[in-house]
PDB file of C-alpha atoms and ligand atoms in Angstrom:
ATOM      1  CA  MET A 263       0.000   0.000   0.000  1.00  0.00           C
ATOM      2  CA  ASN A 264       2.058   2.937  -1.308  1.00  0.00           C
ATOM      3  CA  ASP A 265      -0.110   5.716   0.080  1.00  0.00           C
ATOM      4  CA  CYS A 266      -1.027   4.277   3.481  1.00  0.00           C
ATOM      5  CA  ILE A 267       0.205   6.534   6.300  1.00  0.00           C
ATOM      6  CA  PHE A 268       0.355   3.727   8.864  1.00  0.00           C
ATOM      7  CA  CYS A 269       2.408   1.541   6.498  1.00  0.00           C
ATOM      8  CA  LYS A 270       4.763   4.502   6.142  1.00  0.00           C
ATOM      9  CA  ILE A 271       4.908   5.043   9.912  1.00  0.00           C
ATOM     10  CA  SER A 272       5.702   1.372  10.556  1.00  0.00           C
ATOM     11  CA  LYS A 273       8.547   1.567   8.008  1.00  0.00           C
ATOM     12  CA  GLY A 274       9.906   4.772   9.575  1.00  0.00           C
ATOM     13  CA  GLU A 275       9.131   6.761   6.422  1.00  0.00           C
ATOM     14  CA  ILE A 276       6.882   9.097   8.432  1.00  0.00           C
ATOM     15  CA  PRO A 277       8.189  10.001  11.904  1.00  0.00           C
ATOM     16  CA  SER A 278       6.306   8.909  14.998  1.00  0.00           C
ATOM     17  CA  LYS A 279       6.869   8.556  18.727  1.00  0.00           C
ATOM     18  CA  LYS A 280       7.598   4.832  18.838  1.00  0.00           C
ATOM     19  CA  VAL A 281       6.666   2.811  21.916  1.00  0.00           C
ATOM     20  CA  TYR A 282       7.468  -0.708  20.725  1.00  0.00           C
ATOM     21  CA  GLU A 283       8.411  -2.583  17.576  1.00  0.00           C
ATOM     22  CA  ASP A 284       9.018  -6.176  16.573  1.00  0.00           C
ATOM     23  CA  ASP A 285       8.998  -7.979  13.252  1.00  0.00           C
ATOM     24  CA  LYS A 286       5.195  -8.044  13.049  1.00  0.00           C
ATOM     25  CA  VAL A 287       3.862  -5.088  15.080  1.00  0.00           C
ATOM     26  CA  PHE A 288       4.526  -1.354  15.537  1.00  0.00           C
ATOM     27  CA  VAL A 289       3.236   0.739  18.469  1.00  0.00           C
ATOM     28  CA  PHE A 290       3.330   4.551  18.576  1.00  0.00           C
ATOM     29  CA  HIS A 291       1.715   7.515  20.287  1.00  0.00           C
ATOM     30  CA  ASP A 292      -1.428   8.903  18.662  1.00  0.00           C
ATOM     31  CA  ILE A 293      -0.763  12.362  17.159  1.00  0.00           C
ATOM     32  CA  SER A 294      -3.981  13.686  18.721  1.00  0.00           C
ATOM     33  CA  PRO A 295      -4.270  12.006  22.142  1.00  0.00           C
ATOM     34  CA  GLU A 296      -7.725  11.635  23.693  1.00  0.00           C
ATOM     35  CA  ALA A 297      -6.358  10.513  27.066  1.00  0.00           C
ATOM     36  CA  PRO A 298      -3.094  10.871  29.040  1.00  0.00           C
ATOM     37  CA  VAL A 299      -2.039   7.572  27.465  1.00  0.00           C
ATOM     38  CA  HIS A 300      -3.153   7.067  23.861  1.00  0.00           C
ATOM     39  CA  VAL A 301      -1.123   4.747  21.679  1.00  0.00           C
ATOM     40  CA  LEU A 302      -1.898   2.869  18.483  1.00  0.00           C
ATOM     41  CA  VAL A 303      -0.973  -0.758  17.894  1.00  0.00           C
ATOM     42  CA  ILE A 304      -0.738  -1.774  14.237  1.00  0.00           C
ATOM     43  CA  PRO A 305       0.329  -4.843  12.287  1.00  0.00           C
ATOM     44  CA  LYS A 306       3.233  -4.093   9.924  1.00  0.00           C
ATOM     45  CA  GLU A 307       1.318  -6.056   7.314  1.00  0.00           C
ATOM     46  CA  HIS A 308      -1.304  -3.874   5.649  1.00  0.00           C
ATOM     47  CA  ILE A 309      -4.747  -5.064   6.754  1.00  0.00           C
ATOM     48  CA  ALA A 310      -7.409  -2.475   5.955  1.00  0.00           C
ATOM     49  CA  SER A 311      -9.846  -3.116   8.795  1.00  0.00           C
ATOM     50  CA  ALA A 312     -11.465  -5.713  11.038  1.00  0.00           C
ATOM     51  CA  ASN A 313     -13.547  -6.637   7.998  1.00  0.00           C
ATOM     52  CA  ASP A 314     -10.391  -8.101   6.468  1.00  0.00           C
ATOM     53  CA  ILE A 315      -9.574 -10.437   9.351  1.00  0.00           C
ATOM     54  CA  ASP A 316      -9.945 -14.083   8.446  1.00  0.00           C
ATOM     55  CA  GLU A 317      -8.374 -17.350   9.582  1.00  0.00           C
ATOM     56  CA  SER A 318      -5.084 -16.419   7.906  1.00  0.00           C
ATOM     57  CA  LYS A 319      -4.820 -13.379  10.209  1.00  0.00           C
ATOM     58  CA  SER A 320      -5.448 -15.183  13.494  1.00  0.00           C
ATOM     59  CA  ASP A 321      -1.734 -15.348  14.409  1.00  0.00           C
ATOM     60  CA  ILE A 322      -1.154 -11.618  13.976  1.00  0.00           C
ATOM     61  CA  ILE A 323      -4.320 -10.709  15.905  1.00  0.00           C
ATOM     62  CA  ALA A 324      -3.277 -12.966  18.793  1.00  0.00           C
ATOM     63  CA  HIS A 325       0.203 -11.449  18.683  1.00  0.00           C
ATOM     64  CA  ILE A 326      -1.230  -7.920  18.834  1.00  0.00           C
ATOM     65  CA  TYR A 327      -3.036  -8.802  22.079  1.00  0.00           C
ATOM     66  CA  LEU A 328       0.169 -10.262  23.552  1.00  0.00           C
ATOM     67  CA  VAL A 329       1.972  -7.017  22.665  1.00  0.00           C
ATOM     68  CA  ILE A 330      -0.846  -5.035  24.305  1.00  0.00           C
ATOM     69  CA  HIS A 331      -0.445  -7.168  27.437  1.00  0.00           C
ATOM     70  CA  LYS A 332       3.229  -6.164  27.552  1.00  0.00           C
ATOM     71  CA  ILE A 333       3.005  -2.466  26.696  1.00  0.00           C
ATOM     72  CA  VAL A 334       0.170  -1.576  29.094  1.00  0.00           C
ATOM     73  CA  ARG A 335       2.539  -2.672  31.878  1.00  0.00           C
ATOM     74  CA  GLU A 336       5.355  -0.554  30.482  1.00  0.00           C
ATOM     75  CA  LEU A 337       2.999   2.415  30.098  1.00  0.00           C
ATOM     76  CA  GLY A 338       1.833   2.011  33.715  1.00  0.00           C
ATOM     77  CA  ILE A 339      -1.879   1.559  33.021  1.00  0.00           C
ATOM     78  CA  ALA A 340      -2.291  -2.186  33.545  1.00  0.00           C
ATOM     79  CA  GLU A 341      -3.504  -1.845  37.132  1.00  0.00           C
ATOM     80  CA  THR A 342      -5.715   1.247  36.751  1.00  0.00           C
ATOM     81  CA  GLY A 343      -7.275  -0.017  33.540  1.00  0.00           C
ATOM     82  CA  TYR A 344      -7.508   0.994  29.939  1.00  0.00           C
ATOM     83  CA  ARG A 345      -9.634   0.627  26.840  1.00  0.00           C
ATOM     84  CA  ILE A 346      -8.779  -1.158  23.601  1.00  0.00           C
ATOM     85  CA  VAL A 347     -10.684   0.373  20.672  1.00  0.00           C
ATOM     86  CA  ASN A 348     -10.815  -0.822  17.097  1.00  0.00           C
ATOM     87  CA  ASN A 349     -12.966   1.407  14.912  1.00  0.00           C
ATOM     88  CA  CYS A 350     -14.214  -0.248  11.734  1.00  0.00           C
ATOM     89  CA  GLY A 351     -15.679   1.486   8.699  1.00  0.00           C
ATOM     90  CA  GLU A 352     -17.560   4.720   8.339  1.00  0.00           C
ATOM     91  CA  ASP A 353     -20.130   4.253  11.099  1.00  0.00           C
ATOM     92  CA  GLY A 354     -17.400   2.924  13.386  1.00  0.00           C
ATOM     93  CA  GLY A 355     -15.454   6.151  12.948  1.00  0.00           C
ATOM     94  CA  GLN A 356     -12.448   4.634  11.193  1.00  0.00           C
ATOM     95  CA  THR A 357     -10.418   7.407   9.547  1.00  0.00           C
ATOM     96  CA  VAL A 358      -7.212   5.516   8.670  1.00  0.00           C
ATOM     97  CA  ASN A 359      -7.725   2.398   6.575  1.00  0.00           C
ATOM     98  CA  HIS A 360      -4.972   0.312   8.156  1.00  0.00           C
ATOM     99  CA  LEU A 361      -6.107  -1.896  11.047  1.00  0.00           C
ATOM    100  CA  HIS A 362      -5.208  -0.292  14.378  1.00  0.00           C
ATOM    101  CA  PHE A 363      -6.038  -0.749  18.024  1.00  0.00           C
ATOM    102  CA  HIS A 364      -6.223   2.358  20.197  1.00  0.00           C
ATOM    103  CA  ILE A 365      -5.012   1.876  23.766  1.00  0.00           C
ATOM    104  CA  LEU A 366      -6.483   4.598  25.958  1.00  0.00           C
ATOM    105  CA  GLY A 367      -5.748   5.043  29.639  1.00  0.00           C
ATOM    106  CA  GLY A 368      -4.531   7.323  32.394  1.00  0.00           C
ATOM    107  CA  ARG A 369      -7.991   8.668  33.186  1.00  0.00           C
ATOM    108  CA  SER A 370     -11.475   7.328  33.863  1.00  0.00           C
ATOM    109  CA  LEU A 371     -13.137   6.758  30.486  1.00  0.00           C
ATOM    110  CA  LYS A 372     -16.846   7.253  29.897  1.00  0.00           C
ATOM    111  CA  TRP A 373     -19.154   4.608  28.501  1.00  0.00           C
ATOM    112  CA  PRO A 374     -20.963   4.316  26.127  1.00  0.00           C
ATOM    113  CA  PRO A 375     -19.087   6.241  23.425  1.00  0.00           C
ATOM    114  CA  GLY A 376     -21.042   8.791  21.419  1.00  0.00           C
TER     115      GLY A 376
HETATM  116  P1  LIG B 590      -9.415   6.021  13.709  1.00  0.00           P
HETATM  117  O1  LIG B 590     -10.211   7.290  13.721  1.00  0.00           O
HETATM  118  O2  LIG B 590      -9.179   5.531  12.290  1.00  0.00           O
HETATM  119  O3  LIG B 590      -9.913   4.949  14.613  1.00  0.00           O
HETATM  120  O4  LIG B 590      -8.010   6.413  14.331  1.00  0.00           O
HETATM  121  C1  LIG B 590      -6.978   6.998  13.603  1.00  0.00           C
HETATM  122  C2  LIG B 590      -6.062   7.635  14.604  1.00  0.00           C
HETATM  123  O5  LIG B 590      -4.836   7.898  13.972  1.00  0.00           O
HETATM  124  C3  LIG B 590      -6.569   8.971  15.163  1.00  0.00           C
HETATM  125  O6  LIG B 590      -6.683   8.888  16.584  1.00  0.00           O
HETATM  126  C4  LIG B 590      -5.514   9.971  14.714  1.00  0.00           C
HETATM  127  O7  LIG B 590      -5.251  10.963  15.689  1.00  0.00           O
HETATM  128  C5  LIG B 590      -4.315   9.096  14.461  1.00  0.00           C
HETATM  129  N1  LIG B 590      -3.428   9.573  13.427  1.00  0.00           N
HETATM  130  C6  LIG B 590      -3.778   9.975  12.177  1.00  0.00           C
HETATM  131  N2  LIG B 590      -2.700  10.349  11.473  1.00  0.00           N
HETATM  132  C7  LIG B 590      -1.634  10.148  12.296  1.00  0.00           C
HETATM  133  C8  LIG B 590      -0.227  10.371  12.124  1.00  0.00           C
HETATM  134  O8  LIG B 590       0.254  10.780  11.083  1.00  0.00           O
HETATM  135  N3  LIG B 590       0.558  10.061  13.190  1.00  0.00           N
HETATM  136  C9  LIG B 590       0.062   9.585  14.365  1.00  0.00           C
HETATM  137  N4  LIG B 590       0.924   9.335  15.360  1.00  0.00           N
HETATM  138  N5  LIG B 590      -1.263   9.369  14.551  1.00  0.00           N
HETATM  139  C10 LIG B 590      -2.087   9.665  13.537  1.00  0.00           C
HETATM  140 ZN1  LIG B 591      -1.154   0.276   5.561  1.00  0.00          ZN
END
């Protein structure tokens, strides 16, 4: 995906505040944080949205949750709690068409979302 900003971020072609990286996943601070802690977890492989997850993607999705388990401890929000958000499609509020999981924490979050 030549014009995907999250592909470019994961390759270091667009700068970001990196939190974590391995061969499959990249984690960085959201440019417009909605909470004291707001990071994005993305697969390095371009997957457009949750609609594109099938059996072949089960390993990367499981890996993403293992990475989340690790980074929430490093970010200091594991004990107080946090929210994992994956917006999908227009009604879901997805604005970047590369699968990403928001990790929000550091304050009490309201529910339900608007
Ligand atoms: P969505 O609305 O698709 O669920 O979330 C996209 C998120 O990506 C938004 O929270 C937005 O602030 C963030 N974002 C968009 N462009 C960039 C960028 O260039 N760098 C970073 N770090 N975050 C971005
Ligand atoms: Zn992409």
